[in-house]
Tab-separated table of N, CA and C in Angstrom:
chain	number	residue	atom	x	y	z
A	1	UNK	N	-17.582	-46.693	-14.742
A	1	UNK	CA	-16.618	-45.713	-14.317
A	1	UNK	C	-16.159	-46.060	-12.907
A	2	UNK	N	-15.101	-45.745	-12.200
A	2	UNK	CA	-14.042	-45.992	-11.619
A	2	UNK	C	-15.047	-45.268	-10.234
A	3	UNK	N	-15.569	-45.892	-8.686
A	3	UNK	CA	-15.848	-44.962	-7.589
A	3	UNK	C	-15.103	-43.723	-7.360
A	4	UNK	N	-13.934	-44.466	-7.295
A	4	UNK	CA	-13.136	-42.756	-6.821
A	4	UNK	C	-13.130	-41.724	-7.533
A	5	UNK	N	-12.965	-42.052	-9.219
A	5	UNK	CA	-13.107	-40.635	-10.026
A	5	UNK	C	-14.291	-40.390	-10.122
A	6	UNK	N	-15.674	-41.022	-10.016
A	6	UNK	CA	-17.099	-40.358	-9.445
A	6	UNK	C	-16.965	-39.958	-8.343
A	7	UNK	N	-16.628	-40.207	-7.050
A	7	UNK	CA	-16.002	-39.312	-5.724
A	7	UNK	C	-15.326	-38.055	-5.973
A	8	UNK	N	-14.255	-38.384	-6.956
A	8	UNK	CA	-13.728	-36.961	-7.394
A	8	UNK	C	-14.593	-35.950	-8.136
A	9	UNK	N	-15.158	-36.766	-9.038
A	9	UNK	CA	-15.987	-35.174	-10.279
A	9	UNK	C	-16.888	-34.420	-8.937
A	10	UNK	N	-17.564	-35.691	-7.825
A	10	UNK	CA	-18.720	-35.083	-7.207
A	10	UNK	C	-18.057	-34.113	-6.341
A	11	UNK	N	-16.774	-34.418	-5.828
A	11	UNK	CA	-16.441	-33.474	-4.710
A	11	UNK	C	-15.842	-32.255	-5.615
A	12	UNK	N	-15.361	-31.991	-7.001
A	12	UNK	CA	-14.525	-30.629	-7.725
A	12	UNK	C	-16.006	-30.354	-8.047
A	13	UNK	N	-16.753	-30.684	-8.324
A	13	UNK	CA	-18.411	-30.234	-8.836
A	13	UNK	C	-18.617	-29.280	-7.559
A	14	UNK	N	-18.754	-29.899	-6.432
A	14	UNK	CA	-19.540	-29.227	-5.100
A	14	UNK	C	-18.674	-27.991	-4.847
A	15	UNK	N	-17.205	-27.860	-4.759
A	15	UNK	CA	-16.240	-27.135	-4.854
A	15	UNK	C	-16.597	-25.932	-5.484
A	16	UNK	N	-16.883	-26.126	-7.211
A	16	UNK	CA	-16.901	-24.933	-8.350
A	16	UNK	C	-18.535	-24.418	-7.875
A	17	UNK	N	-19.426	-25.384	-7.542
A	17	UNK	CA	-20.732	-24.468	-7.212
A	17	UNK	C	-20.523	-23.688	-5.952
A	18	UNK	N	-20.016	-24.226	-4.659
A	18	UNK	CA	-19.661	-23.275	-3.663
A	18	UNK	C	-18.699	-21.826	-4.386
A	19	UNK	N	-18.094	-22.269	-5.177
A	19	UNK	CA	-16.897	-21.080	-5.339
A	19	UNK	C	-17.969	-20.163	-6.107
A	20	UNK	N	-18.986	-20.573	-7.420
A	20	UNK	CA	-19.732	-19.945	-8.417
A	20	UNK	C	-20.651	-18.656	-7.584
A	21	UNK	N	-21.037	-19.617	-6.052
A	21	UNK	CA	-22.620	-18.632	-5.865
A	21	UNK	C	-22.067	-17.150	-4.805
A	22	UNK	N	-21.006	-17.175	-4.212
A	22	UNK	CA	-20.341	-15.795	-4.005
A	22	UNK	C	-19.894	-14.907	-5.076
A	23	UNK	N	-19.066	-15.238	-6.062
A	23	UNK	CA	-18.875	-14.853	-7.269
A	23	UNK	C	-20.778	-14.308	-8.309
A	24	UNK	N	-21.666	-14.848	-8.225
A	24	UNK	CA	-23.016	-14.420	-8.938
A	24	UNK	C	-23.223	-13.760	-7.868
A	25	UNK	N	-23.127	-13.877	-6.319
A	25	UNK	CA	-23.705	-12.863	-5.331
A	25	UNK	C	-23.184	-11.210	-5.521
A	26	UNK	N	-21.663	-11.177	-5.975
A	26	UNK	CA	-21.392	-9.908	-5.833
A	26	UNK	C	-21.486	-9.234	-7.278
A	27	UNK	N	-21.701	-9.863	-8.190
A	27	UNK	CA	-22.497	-8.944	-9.654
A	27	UNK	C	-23.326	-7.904	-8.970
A	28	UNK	N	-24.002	-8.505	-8.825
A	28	UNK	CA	-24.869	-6.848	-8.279
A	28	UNK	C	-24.224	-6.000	-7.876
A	29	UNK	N	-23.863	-5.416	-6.602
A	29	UNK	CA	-22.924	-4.632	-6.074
A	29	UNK	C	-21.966	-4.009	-7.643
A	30	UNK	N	-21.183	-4.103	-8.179
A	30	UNK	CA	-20.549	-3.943	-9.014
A	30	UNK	C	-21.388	-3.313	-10.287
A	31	UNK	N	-22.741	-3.507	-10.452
A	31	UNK	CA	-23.413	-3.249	-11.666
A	31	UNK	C	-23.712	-1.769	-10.852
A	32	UNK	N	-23.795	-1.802	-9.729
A	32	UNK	CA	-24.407	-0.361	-9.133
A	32	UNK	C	-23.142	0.135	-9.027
A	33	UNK	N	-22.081	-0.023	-9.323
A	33	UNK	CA	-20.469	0.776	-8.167
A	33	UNK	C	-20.747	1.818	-9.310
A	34	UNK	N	-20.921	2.334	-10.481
A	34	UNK	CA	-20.940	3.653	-11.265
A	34	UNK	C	-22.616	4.444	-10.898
A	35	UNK	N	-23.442	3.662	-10.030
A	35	UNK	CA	-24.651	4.802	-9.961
A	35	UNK	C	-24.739	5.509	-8.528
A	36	UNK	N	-25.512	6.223	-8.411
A	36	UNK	CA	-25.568	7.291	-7.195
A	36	UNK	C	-27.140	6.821	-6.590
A	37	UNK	N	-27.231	6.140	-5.480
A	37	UNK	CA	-28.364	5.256	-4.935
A	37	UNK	C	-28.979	6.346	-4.412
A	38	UNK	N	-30.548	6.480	-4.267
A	38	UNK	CA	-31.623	7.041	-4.615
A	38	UNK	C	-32.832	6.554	-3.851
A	39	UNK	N	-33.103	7.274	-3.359
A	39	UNK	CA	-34.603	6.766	-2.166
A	39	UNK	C	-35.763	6.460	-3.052
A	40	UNK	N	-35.866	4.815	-3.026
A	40	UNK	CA	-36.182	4.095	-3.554
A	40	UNK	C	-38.616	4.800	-3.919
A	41	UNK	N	-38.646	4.889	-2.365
A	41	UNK	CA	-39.936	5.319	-1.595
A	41	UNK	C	-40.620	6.842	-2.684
A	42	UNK	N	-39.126	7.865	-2.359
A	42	UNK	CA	-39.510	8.854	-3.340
A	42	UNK	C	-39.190	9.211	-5.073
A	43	UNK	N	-38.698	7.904	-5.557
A	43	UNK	CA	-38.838	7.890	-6.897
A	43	UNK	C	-40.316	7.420	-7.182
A	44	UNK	N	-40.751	6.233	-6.712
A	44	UNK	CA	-41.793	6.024	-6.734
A	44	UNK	C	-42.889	7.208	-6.825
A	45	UNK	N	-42.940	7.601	-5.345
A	45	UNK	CA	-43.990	8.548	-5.447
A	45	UNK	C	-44.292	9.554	-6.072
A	46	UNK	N	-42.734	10.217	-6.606
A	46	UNK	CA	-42.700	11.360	-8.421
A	46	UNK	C	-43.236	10.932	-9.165
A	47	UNK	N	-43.218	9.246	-9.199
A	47	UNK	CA	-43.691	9.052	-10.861
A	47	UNK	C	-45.258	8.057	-10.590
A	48	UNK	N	-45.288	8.290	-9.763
A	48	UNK	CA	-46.969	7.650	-9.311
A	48	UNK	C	-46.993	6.578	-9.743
A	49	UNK	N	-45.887	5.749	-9.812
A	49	UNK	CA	-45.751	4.035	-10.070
A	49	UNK	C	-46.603	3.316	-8.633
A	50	UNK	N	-47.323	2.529	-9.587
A	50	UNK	CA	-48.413	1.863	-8.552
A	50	UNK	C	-48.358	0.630	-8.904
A	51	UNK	N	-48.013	-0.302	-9.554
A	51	UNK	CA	-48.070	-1.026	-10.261
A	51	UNK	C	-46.423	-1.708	-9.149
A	52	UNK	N	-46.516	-2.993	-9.896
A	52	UNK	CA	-45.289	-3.709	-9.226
A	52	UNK	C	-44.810	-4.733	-10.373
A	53	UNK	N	-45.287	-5.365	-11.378
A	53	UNK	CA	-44.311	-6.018	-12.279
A	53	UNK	C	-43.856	-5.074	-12.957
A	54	UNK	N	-42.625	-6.141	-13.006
A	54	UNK	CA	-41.237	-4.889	-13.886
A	54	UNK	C	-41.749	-4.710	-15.082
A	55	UNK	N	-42.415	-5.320	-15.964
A	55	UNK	CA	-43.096	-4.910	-17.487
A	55	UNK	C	-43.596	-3.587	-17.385
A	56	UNK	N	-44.741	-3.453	-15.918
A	56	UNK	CA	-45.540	-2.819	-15.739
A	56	UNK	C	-45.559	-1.219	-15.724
A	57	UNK	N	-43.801	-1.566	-14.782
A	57	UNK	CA	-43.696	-0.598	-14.110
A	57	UNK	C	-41.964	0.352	-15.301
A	58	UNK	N	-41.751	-0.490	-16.071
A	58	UNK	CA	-41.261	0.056	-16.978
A	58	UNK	C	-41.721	1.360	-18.085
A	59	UNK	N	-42.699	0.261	-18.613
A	59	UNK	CA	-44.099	1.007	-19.062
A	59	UNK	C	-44.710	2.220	-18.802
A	60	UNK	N	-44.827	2.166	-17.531
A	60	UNK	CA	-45.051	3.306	-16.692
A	60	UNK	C	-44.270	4.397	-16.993
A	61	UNK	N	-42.631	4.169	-16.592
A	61	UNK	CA	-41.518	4.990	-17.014
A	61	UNK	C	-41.521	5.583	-17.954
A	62	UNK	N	-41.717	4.652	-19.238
A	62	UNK	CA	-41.729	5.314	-20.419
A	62	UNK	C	-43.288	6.179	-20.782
A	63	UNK	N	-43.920	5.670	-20.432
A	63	UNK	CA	-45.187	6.830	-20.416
A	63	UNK	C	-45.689	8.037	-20.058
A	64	UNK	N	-44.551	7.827	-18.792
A	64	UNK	CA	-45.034	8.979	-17.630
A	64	UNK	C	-43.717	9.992	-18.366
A	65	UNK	N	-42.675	9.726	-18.906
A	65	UNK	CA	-41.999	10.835	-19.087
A	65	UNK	C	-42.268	11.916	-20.428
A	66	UNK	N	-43.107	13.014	-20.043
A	66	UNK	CA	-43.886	13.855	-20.839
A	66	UNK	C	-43.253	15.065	-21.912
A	67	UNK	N	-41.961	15.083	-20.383
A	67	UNK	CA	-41.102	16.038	-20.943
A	67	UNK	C	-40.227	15.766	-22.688
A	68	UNK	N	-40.336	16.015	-23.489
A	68	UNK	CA	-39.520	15.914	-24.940
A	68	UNK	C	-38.661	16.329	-25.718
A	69	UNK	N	-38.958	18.261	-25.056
A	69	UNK	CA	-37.882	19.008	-25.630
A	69	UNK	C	-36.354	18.784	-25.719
A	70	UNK	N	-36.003	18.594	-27.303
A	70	UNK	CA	-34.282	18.277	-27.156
A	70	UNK	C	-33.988	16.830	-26.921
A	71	UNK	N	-35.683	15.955	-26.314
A	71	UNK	CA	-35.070	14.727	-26.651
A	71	UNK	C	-34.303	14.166	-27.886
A	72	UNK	N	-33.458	13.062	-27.684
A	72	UNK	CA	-32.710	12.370	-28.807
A	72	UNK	C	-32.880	11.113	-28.791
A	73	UNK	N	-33.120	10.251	-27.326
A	73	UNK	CA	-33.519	8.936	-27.389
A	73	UNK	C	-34.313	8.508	-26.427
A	74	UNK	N	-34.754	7.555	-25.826
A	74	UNK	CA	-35.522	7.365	-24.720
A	74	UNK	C	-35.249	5.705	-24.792
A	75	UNK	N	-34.935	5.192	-23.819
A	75	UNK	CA	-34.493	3.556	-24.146
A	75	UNK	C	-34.814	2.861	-22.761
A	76	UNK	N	-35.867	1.768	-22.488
A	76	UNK	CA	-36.152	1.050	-21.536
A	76	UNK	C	-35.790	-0.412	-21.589
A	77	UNK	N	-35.093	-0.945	-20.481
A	77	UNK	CA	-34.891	-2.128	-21.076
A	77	UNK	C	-35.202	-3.469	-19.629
A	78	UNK	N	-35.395	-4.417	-19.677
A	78	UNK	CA	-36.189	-5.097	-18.629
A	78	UNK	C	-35.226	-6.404	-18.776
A	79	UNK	N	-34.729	-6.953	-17.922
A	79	UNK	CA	-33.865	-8.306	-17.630
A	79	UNK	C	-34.281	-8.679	-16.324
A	80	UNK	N	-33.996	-10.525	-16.287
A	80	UNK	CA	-34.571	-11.229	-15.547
A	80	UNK	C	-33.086	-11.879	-15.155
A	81	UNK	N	-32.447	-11.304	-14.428
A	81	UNK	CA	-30.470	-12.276	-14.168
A	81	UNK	C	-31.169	-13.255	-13.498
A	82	UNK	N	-32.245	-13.629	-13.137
A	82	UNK	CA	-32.655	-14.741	-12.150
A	82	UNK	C	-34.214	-14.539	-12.338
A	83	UNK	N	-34.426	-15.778	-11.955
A	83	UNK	CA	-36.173	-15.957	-11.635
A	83	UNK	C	-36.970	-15.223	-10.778
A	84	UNK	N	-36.002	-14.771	-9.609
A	84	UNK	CA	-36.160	-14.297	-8.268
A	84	UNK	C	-36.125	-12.713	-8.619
A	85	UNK	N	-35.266	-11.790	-9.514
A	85	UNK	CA	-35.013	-11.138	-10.171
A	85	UNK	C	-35.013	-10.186	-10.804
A	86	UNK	N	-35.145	-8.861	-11.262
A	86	UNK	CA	-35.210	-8.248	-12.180
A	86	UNK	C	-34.356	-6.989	-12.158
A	87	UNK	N	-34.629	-6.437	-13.425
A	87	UNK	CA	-33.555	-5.436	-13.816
A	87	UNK	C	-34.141	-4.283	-14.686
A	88	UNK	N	-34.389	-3.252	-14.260
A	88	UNK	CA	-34.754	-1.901	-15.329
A	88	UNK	C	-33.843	-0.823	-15.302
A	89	UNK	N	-33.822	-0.860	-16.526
A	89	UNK	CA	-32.598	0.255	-16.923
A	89	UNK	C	-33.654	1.324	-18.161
A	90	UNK	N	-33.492	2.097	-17.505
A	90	UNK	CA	-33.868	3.746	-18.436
A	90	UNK	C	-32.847	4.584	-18.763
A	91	UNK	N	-32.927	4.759	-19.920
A	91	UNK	CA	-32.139	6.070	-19.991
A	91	UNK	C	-32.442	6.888	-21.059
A	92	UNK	N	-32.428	8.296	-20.821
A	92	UNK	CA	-32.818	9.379	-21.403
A	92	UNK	C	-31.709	10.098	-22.054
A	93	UNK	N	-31.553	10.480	-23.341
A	93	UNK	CA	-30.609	11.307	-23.671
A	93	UNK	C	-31.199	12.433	-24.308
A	94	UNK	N	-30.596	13.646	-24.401
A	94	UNK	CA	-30.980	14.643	-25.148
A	94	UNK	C	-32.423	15.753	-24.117
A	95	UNK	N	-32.027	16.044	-22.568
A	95	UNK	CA	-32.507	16.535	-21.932
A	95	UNK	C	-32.991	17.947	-22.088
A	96	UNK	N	-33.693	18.960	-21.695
A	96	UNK	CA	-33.932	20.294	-22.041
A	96	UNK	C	-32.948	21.163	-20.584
A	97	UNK	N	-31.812	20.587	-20.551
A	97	UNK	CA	-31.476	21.198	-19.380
A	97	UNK	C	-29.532	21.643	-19.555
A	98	UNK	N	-29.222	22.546	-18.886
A	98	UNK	CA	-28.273	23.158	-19.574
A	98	UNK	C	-26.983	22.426	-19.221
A	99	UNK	N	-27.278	21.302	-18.515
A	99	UNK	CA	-25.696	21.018	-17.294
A	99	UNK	C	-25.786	19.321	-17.878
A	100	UNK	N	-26.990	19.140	-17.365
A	100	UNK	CA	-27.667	17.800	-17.727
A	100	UNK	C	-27.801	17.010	-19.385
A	101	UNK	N	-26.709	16.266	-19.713
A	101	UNK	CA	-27.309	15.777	-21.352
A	101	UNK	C	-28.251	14.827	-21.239
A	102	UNK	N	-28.118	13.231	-20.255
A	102	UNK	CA	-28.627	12.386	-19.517
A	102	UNK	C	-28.881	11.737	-19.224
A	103	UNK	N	-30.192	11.321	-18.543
A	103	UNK	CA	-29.597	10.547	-16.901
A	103	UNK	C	-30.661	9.181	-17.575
A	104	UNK	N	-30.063	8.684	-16.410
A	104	UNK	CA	-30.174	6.776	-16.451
A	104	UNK	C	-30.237	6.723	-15.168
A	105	UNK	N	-31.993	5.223	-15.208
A	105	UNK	CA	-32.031	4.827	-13.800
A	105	UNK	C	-31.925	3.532	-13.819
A	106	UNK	N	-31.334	2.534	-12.708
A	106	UNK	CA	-31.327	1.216	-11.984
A	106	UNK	C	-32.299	1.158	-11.267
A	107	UNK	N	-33.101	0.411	-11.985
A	107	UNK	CA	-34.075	-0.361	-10.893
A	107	UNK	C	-33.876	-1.706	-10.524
A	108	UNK	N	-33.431	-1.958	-9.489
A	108	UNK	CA	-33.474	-3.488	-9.357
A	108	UNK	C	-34.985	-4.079	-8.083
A	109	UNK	N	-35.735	-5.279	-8.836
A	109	UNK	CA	-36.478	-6.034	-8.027
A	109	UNK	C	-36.218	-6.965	-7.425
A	110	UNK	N	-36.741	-7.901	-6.650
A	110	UNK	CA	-36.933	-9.053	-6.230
A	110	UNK	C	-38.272	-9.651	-5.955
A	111	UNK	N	-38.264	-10.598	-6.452
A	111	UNK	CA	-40.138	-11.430	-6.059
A	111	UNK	C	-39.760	-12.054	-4.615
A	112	UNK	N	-41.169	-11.472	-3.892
A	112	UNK	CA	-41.153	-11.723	-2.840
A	112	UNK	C	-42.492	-12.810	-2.875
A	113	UNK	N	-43.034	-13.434	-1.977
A	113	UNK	CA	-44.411	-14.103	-2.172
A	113	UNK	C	-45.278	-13.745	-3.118
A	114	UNK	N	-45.515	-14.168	-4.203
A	114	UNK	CA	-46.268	-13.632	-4.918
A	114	UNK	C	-45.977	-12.805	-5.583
A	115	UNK	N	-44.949	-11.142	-5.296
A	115	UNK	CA	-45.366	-9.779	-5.259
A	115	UNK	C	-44.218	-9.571	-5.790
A	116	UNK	N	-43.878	-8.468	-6.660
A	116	UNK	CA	-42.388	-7.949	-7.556
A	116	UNK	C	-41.911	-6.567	-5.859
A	117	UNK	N	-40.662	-6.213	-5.285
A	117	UNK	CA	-40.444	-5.563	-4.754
A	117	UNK	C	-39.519	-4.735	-4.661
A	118	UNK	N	-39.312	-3.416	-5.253
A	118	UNK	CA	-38.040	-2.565	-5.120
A	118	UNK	C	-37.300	-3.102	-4.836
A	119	UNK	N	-35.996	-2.783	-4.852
A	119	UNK	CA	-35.281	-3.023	-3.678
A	119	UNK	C	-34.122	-2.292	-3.714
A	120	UNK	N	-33.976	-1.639	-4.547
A	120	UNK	CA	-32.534	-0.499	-4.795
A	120	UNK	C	-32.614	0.251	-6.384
A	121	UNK	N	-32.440	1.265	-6.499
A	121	UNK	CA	-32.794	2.008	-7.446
A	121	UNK	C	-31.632	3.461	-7.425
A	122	UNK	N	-30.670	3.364	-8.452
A	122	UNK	CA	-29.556	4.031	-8.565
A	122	UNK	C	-29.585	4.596	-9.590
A	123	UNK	N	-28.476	6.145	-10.172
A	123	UNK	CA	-29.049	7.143	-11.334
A	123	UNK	C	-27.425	7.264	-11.747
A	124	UNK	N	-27.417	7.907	-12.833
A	124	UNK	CA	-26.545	8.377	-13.302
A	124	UNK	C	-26.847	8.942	-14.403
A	125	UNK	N	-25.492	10.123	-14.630
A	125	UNK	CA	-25.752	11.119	-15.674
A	125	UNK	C	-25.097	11.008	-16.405
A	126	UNK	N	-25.203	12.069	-17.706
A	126	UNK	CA	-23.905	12.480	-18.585
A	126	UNK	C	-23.819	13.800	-18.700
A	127	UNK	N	-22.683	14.299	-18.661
A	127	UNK	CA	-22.839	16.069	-18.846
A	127	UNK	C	-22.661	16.747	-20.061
A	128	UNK	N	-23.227	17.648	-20.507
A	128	UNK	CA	-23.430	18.546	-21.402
A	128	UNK	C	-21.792	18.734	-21.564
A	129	UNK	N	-21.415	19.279	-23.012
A	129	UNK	CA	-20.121	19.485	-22.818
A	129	UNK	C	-19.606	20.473	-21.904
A	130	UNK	N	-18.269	20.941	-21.849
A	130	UNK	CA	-17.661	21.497	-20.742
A	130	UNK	C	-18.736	21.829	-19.467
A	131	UNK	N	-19.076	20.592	-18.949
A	131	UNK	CA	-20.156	20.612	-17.613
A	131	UNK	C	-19.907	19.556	-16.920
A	132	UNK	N	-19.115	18.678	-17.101
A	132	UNK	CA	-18.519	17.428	-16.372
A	132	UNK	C	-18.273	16.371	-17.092
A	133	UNK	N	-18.316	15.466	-16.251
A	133	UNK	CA	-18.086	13.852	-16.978
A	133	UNK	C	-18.939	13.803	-18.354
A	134	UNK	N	-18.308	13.104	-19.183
A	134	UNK	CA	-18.927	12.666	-20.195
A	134	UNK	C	-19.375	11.780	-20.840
A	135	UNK	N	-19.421	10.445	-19.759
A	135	UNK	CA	-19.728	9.071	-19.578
A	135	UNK	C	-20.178	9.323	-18.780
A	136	UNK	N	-20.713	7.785	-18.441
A	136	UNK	CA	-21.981	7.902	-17.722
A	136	UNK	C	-21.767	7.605	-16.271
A	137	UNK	N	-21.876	8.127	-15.394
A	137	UNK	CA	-21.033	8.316	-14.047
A	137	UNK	C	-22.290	8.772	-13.198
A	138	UNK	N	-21.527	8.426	-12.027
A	138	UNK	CA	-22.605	8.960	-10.539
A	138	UNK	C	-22.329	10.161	-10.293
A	139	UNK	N	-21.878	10.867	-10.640
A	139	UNK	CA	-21.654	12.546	-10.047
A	139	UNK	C	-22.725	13.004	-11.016
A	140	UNK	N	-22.557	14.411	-10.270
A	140	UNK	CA	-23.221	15.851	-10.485
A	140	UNK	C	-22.370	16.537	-11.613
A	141	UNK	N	-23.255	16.827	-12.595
A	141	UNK	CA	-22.889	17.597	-13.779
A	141	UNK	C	-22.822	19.345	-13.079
A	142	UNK	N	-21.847	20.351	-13.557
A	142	UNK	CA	-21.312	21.442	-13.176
A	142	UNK	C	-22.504	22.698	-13.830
């Protein structure tokens, strides 16, 4: 093959990865723009999550929630967008509450040395009919 068009693929190659890793940086941001961010410290401490892998601490979620009445579904789900990574999504439908149909949490991690670490944790609801939004949105049901 020809130097210069190996000069070329290498320099449009270096190009599309510079352009790729701002573009994967701001996914995040955007996966949270519909939730309502949430003190990370006192979700924890409601649900006496002690534990730090995301399996673990999913698990947890789904265990610890006792409440049932009027449930309809209960759905946990665990993704790895990266090695570095993770992703928990809960969501509850079919709540015992009159405003509230319901709510869904974002957990996002990161591995730090060794160790899985919070790092932002966002909610959202759905409202009961004539009580608000009816997708799943960051506001307050009426």
């Amino acid at each position: 093959m020809n130097e210069s068009i190996v000069k070329r693929s290498l320099f449009f190659l270096a190009v599309f990865t510079c352009i790729q890793i701002p573009i994967a940086a701001m996914g995040q941001p955007a996966a949270r723009s519909n939730y309502e961010a949430i003190n990370a410290k006192q979700f924890v401490a409601d649900r006496k999550i002690t534990v730090s892998n995301p399996k673990e601490i999913a698990a947890k979620l789904f265990s610890s929630d006792q409440e049932s009445e009027g449930r309809k579904s209960d759905q946990i789900s665990v993704e790895y967008p990266t090695r570095e990574t993770a992703v928990i999504v809960q969501t509850v439908v079919g709540l015992a509450d009159d405003s509230v149909a319901g709510m869904r949490h974002r957990i996002e991690l990161r591995l730090r040395p060794n160790k899985w670490e919070i790092v932002w944790i966002g909610r959202q609801s759905k409202c009961q009919p004539n009580r608000g939004h009816q997708d799943w949105a960051s506001g307050r049901c009426q």
